[in-house]
Each structure stands twice: as C-alpha cells, then as structure tokens.
PDB file of C-alpha atoms in Angstrom:
ATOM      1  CA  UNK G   3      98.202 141.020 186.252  1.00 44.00           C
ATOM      2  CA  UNK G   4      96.424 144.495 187.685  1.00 55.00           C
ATOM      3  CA  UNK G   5      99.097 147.197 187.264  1.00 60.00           C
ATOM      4  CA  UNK G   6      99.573 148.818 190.461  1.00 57.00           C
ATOM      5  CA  UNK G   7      99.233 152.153 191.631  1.00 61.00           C
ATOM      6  CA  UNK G   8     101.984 154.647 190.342  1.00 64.00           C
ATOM      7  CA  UNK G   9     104.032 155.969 193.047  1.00 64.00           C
ATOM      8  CA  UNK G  10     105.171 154.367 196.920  1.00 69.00           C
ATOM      9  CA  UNK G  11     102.485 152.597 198.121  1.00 75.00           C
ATOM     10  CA  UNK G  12     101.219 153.038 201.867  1.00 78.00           C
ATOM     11  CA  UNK G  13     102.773 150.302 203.327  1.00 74.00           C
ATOM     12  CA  UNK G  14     103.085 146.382 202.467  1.00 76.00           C
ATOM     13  CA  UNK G  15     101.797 145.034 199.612  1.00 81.00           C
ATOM     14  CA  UNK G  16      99.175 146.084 196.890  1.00 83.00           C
ATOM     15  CA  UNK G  17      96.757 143.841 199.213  1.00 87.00           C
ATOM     16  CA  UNK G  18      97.749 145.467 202.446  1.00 89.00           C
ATOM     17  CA  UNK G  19      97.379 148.811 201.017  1.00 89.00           C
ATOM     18  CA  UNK G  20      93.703 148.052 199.754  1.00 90.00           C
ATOM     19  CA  UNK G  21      93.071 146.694 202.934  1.00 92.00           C
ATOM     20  CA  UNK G  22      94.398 149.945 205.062  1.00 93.00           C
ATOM     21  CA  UNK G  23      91.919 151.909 202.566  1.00 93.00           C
ATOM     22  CA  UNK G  24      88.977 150.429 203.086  1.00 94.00           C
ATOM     23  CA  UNK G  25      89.301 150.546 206.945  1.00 95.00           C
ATOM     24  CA  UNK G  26      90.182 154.267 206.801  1.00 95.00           C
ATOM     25  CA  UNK G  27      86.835 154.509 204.718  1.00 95.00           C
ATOM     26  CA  UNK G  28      84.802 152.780 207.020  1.00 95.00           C
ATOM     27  CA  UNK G  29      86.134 154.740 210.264  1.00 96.00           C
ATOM     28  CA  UNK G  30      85.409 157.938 207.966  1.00 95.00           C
ATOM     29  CA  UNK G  31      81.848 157.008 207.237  1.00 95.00           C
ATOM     30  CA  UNK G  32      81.103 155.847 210.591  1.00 94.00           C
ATOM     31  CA  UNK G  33      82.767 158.858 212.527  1.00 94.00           C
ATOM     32  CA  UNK G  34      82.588 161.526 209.352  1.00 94.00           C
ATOM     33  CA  UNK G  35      85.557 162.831 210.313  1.00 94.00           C
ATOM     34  CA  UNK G  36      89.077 161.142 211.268  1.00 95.00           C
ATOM     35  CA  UNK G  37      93.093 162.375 211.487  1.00 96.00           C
ATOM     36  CA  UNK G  38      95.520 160.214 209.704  1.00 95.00           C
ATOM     37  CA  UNK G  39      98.987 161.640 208.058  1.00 94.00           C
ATOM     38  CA  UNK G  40      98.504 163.888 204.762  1.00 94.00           C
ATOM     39  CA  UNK G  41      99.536 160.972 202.932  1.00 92.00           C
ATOM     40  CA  UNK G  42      97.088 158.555 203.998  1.00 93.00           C
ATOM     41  CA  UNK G  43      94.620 161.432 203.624  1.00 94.00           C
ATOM     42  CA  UNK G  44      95.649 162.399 199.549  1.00 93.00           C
ATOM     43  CA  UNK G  45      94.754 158.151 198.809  1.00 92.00           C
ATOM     44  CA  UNK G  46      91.955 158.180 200.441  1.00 94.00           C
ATOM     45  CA  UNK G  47      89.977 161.037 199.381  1.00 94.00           C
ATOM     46  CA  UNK G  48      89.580 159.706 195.844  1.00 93.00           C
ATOM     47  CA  UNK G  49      88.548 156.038 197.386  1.00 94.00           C
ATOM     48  CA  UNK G  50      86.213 157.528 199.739  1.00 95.00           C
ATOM     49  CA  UNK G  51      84.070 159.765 197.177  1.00 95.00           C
ATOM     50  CA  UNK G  52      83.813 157.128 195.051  1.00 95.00           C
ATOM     51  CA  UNK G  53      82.305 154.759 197.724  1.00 96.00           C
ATOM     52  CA  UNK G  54      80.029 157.837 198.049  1.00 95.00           C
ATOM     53  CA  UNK G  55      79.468 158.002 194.333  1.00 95.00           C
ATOM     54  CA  UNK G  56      78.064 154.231 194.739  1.00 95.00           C
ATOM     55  CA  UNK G  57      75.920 154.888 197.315  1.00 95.00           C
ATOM     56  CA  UNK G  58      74.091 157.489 195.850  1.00 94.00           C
ATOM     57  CA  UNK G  59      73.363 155.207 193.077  1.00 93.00           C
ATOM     58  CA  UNK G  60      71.625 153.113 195.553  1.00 91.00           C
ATOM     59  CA  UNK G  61      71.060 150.032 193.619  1.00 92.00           C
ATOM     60  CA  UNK G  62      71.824 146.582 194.731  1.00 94.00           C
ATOM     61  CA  UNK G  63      74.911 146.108 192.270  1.00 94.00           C
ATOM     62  CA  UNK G  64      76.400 149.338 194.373  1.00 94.00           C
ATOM     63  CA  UNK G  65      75.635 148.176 197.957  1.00 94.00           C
ATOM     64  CA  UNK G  66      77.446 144.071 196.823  1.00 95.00           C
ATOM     65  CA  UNK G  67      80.202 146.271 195.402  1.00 94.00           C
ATOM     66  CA  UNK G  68      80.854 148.477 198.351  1.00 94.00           C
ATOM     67  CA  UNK G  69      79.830 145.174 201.388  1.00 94.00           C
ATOM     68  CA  UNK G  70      82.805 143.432 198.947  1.00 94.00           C
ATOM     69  CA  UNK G  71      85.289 145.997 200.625  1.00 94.00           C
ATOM     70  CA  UNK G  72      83.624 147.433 203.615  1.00 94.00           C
ATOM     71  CA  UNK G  73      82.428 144.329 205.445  1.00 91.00           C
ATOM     72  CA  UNK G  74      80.730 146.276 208.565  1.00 93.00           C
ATOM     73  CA  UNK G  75      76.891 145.887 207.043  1.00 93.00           C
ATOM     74  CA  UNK G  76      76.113 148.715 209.729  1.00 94.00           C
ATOM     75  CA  UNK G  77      78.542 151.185 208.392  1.00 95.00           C
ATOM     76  CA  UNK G  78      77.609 150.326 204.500  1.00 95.00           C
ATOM     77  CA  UNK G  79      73.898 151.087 205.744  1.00 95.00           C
ATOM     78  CA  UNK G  80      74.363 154.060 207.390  1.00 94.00           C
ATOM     79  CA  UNK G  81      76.460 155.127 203.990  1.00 95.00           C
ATOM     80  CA  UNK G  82      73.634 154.365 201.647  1.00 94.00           C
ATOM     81  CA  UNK G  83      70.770 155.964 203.959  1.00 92.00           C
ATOM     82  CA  UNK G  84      72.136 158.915 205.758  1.00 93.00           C
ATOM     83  CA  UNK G  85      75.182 160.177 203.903  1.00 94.00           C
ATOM     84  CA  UNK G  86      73.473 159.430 200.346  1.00 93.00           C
ATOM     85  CA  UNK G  87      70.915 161.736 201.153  1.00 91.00           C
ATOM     86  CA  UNK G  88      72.792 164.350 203.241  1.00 91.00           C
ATOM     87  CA  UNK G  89      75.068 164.540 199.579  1.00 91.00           C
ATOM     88  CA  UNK G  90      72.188 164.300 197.427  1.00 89.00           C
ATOM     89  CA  UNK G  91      72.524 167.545 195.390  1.00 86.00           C
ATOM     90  CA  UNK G  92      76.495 167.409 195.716  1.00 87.00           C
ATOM     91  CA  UNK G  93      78.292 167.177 192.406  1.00 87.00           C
ATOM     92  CA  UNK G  94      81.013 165.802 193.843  1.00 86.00           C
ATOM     93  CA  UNK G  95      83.654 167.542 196.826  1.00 90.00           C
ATOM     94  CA  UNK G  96      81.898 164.984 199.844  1.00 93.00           C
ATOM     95  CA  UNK G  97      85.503 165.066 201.616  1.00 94.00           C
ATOM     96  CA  UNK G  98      87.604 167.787 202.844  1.00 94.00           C
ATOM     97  CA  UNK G  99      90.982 167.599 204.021  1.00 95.00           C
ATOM     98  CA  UNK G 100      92.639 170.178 206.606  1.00 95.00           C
ATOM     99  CA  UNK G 101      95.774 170.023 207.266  1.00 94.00           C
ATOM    100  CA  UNK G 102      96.456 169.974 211.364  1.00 93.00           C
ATOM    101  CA  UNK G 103     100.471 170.618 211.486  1.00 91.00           C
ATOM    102  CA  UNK G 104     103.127 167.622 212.599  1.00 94.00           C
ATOM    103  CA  UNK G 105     102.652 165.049 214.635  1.00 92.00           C
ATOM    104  CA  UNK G 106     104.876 165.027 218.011  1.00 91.00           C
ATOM    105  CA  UNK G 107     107.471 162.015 218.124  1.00 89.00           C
ATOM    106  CA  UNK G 108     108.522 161.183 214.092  1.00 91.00           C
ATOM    107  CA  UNK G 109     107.318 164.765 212.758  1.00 93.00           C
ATOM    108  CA  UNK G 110     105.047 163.320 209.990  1.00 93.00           C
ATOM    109  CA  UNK G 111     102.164 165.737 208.543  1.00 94.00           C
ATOM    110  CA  UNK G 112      98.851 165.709 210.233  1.00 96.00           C
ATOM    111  CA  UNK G 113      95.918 166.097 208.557  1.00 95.00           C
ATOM    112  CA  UNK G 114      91.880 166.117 209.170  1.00 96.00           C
ATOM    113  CA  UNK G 115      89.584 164.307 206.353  1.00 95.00           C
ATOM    114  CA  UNK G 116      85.742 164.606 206.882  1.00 95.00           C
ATOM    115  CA  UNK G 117      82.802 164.389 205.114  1.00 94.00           C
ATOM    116  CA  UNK G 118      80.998 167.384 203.507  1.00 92.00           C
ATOM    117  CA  UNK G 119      77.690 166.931 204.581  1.00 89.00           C
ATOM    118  CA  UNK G 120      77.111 170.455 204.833  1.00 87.00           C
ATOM    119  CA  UNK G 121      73.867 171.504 202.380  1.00 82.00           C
ATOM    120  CA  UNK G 122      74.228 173.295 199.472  1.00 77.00           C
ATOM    121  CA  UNK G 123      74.725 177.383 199.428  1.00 71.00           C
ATOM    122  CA  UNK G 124      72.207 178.937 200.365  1.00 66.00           C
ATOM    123  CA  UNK G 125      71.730 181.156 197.178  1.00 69.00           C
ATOM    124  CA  UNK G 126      72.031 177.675 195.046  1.00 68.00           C
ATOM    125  CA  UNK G 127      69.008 176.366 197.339  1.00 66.00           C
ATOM    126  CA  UNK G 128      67.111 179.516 197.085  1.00 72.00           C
ATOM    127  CA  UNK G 129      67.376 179.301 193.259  1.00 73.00           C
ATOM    128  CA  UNK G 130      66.760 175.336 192.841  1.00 70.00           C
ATOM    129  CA  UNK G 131      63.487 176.164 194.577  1.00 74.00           C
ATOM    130  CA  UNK G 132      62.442 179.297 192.762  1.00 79.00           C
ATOM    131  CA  UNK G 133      63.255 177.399 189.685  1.00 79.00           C
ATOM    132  CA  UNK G 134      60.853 174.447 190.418  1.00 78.00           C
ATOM    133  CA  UNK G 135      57.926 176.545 191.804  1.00 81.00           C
ATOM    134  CA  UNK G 136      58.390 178.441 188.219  1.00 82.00           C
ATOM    135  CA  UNK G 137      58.133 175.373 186.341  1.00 80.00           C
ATOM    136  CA  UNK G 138      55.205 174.079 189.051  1.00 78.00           C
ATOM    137  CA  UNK G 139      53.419 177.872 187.924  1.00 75.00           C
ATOM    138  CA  UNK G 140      54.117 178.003 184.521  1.00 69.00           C
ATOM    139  CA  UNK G 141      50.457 177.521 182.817  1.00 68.00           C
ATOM    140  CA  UNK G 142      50.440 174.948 179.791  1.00 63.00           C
ATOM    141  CA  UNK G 143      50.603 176.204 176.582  1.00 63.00           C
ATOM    142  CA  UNK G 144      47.760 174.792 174.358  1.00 66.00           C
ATOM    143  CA  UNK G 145      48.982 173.686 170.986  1.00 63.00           C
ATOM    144  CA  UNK G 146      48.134 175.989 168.030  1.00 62.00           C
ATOM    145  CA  UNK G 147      46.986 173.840 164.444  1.00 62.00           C
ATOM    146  CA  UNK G 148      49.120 175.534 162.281  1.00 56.00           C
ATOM    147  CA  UNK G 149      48.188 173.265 159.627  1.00 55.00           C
ATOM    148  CA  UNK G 150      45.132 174.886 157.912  1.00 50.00           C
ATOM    149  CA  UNK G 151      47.068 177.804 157.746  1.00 45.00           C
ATOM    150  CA  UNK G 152      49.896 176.179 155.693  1.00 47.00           C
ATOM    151  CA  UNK G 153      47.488 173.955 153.801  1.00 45.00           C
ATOM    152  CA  UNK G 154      45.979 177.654 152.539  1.00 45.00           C
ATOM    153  CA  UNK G 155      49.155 179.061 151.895  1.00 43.00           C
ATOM    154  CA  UNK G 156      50.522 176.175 149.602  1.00 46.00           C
ATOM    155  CA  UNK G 157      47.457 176.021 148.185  1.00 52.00           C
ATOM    156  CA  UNK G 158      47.726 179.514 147.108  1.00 47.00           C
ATOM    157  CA  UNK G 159      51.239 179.270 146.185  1.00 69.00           C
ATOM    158  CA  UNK G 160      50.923 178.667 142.559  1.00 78.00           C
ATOM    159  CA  UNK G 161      47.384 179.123 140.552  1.00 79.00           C
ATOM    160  CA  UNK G 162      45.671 175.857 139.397  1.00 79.00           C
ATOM    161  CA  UNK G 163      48.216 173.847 142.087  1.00 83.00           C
ATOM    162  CA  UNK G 164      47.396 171.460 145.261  1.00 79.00           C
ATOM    163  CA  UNK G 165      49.956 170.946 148.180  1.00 82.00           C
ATOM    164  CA  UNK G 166      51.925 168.007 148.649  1.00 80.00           C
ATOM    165  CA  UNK G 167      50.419 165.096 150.212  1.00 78.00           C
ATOM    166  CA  UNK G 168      51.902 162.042 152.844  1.00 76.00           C
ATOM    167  CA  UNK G 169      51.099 159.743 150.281  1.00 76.00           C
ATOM    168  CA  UNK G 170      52.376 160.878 147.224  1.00 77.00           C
ATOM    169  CA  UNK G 171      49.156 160.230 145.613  1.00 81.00           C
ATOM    170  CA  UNK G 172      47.684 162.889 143.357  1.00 81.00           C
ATOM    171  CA  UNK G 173      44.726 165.112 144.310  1.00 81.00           C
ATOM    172  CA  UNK G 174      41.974 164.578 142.039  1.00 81.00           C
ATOM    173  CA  UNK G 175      42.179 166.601 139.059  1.00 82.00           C
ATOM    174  CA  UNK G 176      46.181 167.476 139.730  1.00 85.00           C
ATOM    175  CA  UNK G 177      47.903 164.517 138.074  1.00 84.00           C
ATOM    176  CA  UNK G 178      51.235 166.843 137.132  1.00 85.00           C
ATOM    177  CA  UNK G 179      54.162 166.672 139.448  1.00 84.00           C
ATOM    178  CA  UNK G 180      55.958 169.502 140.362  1.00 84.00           C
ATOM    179  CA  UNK G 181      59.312 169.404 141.510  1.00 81.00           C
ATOM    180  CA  UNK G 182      60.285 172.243 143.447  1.00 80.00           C
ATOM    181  CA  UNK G 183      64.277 171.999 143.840  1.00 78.00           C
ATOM    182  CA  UNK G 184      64.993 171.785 139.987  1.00 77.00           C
ATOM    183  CA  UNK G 185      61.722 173.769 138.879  1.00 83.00           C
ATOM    184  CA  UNK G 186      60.564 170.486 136.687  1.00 84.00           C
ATOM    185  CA  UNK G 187      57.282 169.011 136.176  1.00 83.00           C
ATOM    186  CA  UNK G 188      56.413 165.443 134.770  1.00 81.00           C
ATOM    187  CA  UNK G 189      53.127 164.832 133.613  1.00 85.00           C
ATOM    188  CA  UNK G 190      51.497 161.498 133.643  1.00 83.00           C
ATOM    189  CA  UNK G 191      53.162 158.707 131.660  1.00 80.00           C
ATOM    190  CA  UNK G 192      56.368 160.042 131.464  1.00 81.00           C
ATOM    191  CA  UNK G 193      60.200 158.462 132.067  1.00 75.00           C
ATOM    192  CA  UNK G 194      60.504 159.640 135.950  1.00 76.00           C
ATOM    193  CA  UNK G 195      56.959 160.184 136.773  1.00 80.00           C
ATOM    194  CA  UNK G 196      56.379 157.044 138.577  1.00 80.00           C
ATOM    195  CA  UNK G 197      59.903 157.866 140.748  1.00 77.00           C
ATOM    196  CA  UNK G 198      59.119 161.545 141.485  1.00 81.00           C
ATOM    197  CA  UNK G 199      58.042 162.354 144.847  1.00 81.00           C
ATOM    198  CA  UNK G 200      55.501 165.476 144.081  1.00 81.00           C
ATOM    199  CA  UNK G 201      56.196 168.763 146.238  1.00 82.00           C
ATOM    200  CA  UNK G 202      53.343 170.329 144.441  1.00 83.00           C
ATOM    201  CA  UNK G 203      50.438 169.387 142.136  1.00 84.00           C
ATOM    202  CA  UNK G 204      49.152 171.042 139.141  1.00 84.00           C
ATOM    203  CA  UNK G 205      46.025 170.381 137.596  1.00 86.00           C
ATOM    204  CA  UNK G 206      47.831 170.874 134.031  1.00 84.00           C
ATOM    205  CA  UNK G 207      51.287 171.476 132.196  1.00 82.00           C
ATOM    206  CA  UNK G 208      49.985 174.766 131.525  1.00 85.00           C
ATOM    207  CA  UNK G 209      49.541 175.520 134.910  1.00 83.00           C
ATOM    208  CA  UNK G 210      52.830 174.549 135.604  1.00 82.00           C
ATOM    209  CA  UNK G 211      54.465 176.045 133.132  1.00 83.00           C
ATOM    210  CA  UNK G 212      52.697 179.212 133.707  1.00 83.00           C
ATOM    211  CA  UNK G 213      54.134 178.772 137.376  1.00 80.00           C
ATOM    212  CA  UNK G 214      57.914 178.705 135.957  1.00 81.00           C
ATOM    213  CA  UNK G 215      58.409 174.770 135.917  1.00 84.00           C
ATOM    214  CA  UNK G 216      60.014 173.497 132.986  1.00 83.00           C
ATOM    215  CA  UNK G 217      59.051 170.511 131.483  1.00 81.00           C
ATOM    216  CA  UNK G 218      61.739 167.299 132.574  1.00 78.00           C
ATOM    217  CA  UNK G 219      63.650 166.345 129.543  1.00 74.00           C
ATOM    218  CA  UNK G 220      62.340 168.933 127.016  1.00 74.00           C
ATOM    219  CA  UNK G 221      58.786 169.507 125.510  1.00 71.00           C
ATOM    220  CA  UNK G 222      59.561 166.907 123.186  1.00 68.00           C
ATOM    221  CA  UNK G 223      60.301 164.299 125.854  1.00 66.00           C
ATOM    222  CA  UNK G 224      57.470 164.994 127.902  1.00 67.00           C
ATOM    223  CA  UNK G 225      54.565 165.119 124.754  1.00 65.00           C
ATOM    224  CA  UNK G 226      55.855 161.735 123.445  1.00 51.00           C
ATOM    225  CA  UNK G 227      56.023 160.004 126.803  1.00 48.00           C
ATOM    226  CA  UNK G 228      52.335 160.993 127.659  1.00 43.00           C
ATOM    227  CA  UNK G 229      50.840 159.933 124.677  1.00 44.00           C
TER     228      UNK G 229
END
C-alpha cells in the first residue's frame, strides 16, 4: 500500500485529493495564474513544478506521464510547447505564490499562485551571451608535439641509455633494463628480467652502473644468471 501524504489531506480521500491537484494544475497552466486558499496553494506548488520539470524534458515518456493526470490534451500541449520554452533557462522557482488576505464569508487565507514565466535577469542574460560569443571567438589552439622534445630529454638523461618504449621491447644495442623506482638494473638472462617493465635502457651494466643503478640481487646474482 502507497503511504500517504504526512499531514491533513485537502479534502476526501487520497484519490480525491490527487484528483483536486491535478485540476488546480491544469487551470494553472491554462490560465498561468489562479486564487485558491494558501493551503491549496503550499500542495500545489511542488505538484505543479514538477509537471513543469516533465515538460521540459520533452520526451514521450514525460508527455504519457503528465496526459495520465492532466487529461485536457490541449492544456498538456500548450505545457510542453509554450511554458517549456518560456522556463527554459529556469533552474527551478516556475510558481510564485502571493498571498491576497482572507476571503469574505468563512475567513480562510487567500492566496495567488502563477507561473514564472518572466525571463531570466537581465545581467544573467547579458552574461550567458557574452559567455557564448567568447567561446564562439576564442581561436583554436593548435596542438604542440611535445614528444621529440621529451624523447631528447630522456635520451639525454643518462649516458649510453635509450627511453622507454610502448612495447617493452629493447632498442637495439640497449638490452639492460633499468628500473627507475628502486635504482636496479637486470641484464639479459637474469631471474626478473623477463618480468621487468624497462623505464630506461642501457646499452651495458657499465653504463648503468655508472648511472647509479645497482645491480638486482647483487653482482654475484646478476654475473651467474647471464652467463
């Protein structure tokens, strides 16, 4: 069962109240303005902005979901045409309540909801528009290839060393792995040479030892795994 709505309801039943809703909607949309008590007003300022919120969607989902409670196909046309666009860059706010005083005979308070369908600020439109004929003005900015630039610097890095490649696979002539994070090399052959992912290349242990890499497991470990 739908839990129903916290607090007295309008009148009648959960069904009568939905009912009394969606009429007050559809007289609101069709007249954009309407006086009802401040009540009535407070419940149906929520339900009418989000009938709004639907129609600026403007899909057909939206228009079956708001014809299933405003049956009046005139009304739910004029809502997704007219009012849609007249709210377009509203963020929300497309009702406004005033209250009018008490009404004569059972002294219950009066109140005015209409639709905002005022444009935005003018200072908000004057900067939306400077801020697309910047972006319209702007000239393109041509891509700079960095990459021969970096290629020279890593290649000048360390003497007797290559850059890094995609591939993992060794320049020709620079068969040692460097590995840059723990300072290690590995030379061909040995333990973790086949798992090491190269950040640089040397052409010889010399050169990377020269460089301040330290051989991975010890001299001893490296000479008798690369014989």
């Amino acid at each position: 069962m739908p839990t129903p709505a916290k607090g007295p309801r309008l009148g009648g039943g959960a069904a009568h109240e939905r009912l009394m809703l969606a009429n007050l909607s559809a007289a609101l949309f069709e007249h954009k303005r309407i006086t009802t008590t401040v009540t009535k007003a407070k419940r149906l300022k929520p339900y009418a902005e989000r009938l709004v919120t639907f129609a600026k969607r403007g899909d057909l989902a939206s228009r079956r979901r708001v014809l299933g409670l405003i049956s009046n196909k005139g009304i739910v046309h004029e809502l997704f045409t007219d009012i849609a666009q007249a709210v377009e860059n509203r963020n929300g706010g497309y009702t406004r309540i005033t209250k009018i005083g008490n009404r004569k005979g059972d002294n219950a308070p009066m109140a005015v909801i209409e639709l905002v369908l005022e444009p935005v600020s003018a200072k908000q439109a004057v900067v939306a528009e400077a801020t697309q004929a910047a972006a319209k003005a702007a000239p393109v900015a041509e891509p700079v290839e960095t990459e021969p630039v970096e290629t020279e610097a890593a290649e000048a890095k360390y003497a007797g060393s290559k850059p890094a490649t995609a591939d993992n696979v060794a320049p020709e002539g620079f068969e040692v792995k460097g590995n840059e994070d723990s300072m290690k090399y590995h030379v061909p052959g040995s333990r973790w040479y086949d798992a090491t992912v190269a950040e640089v290349w040397f052409d010889s242990a010399e050169s990377a030892a020269a460089a301040g890499f330290v051989p991975a497991g010890g001299d001893a470990a490296q000479a008798v795994e690369a014989e």
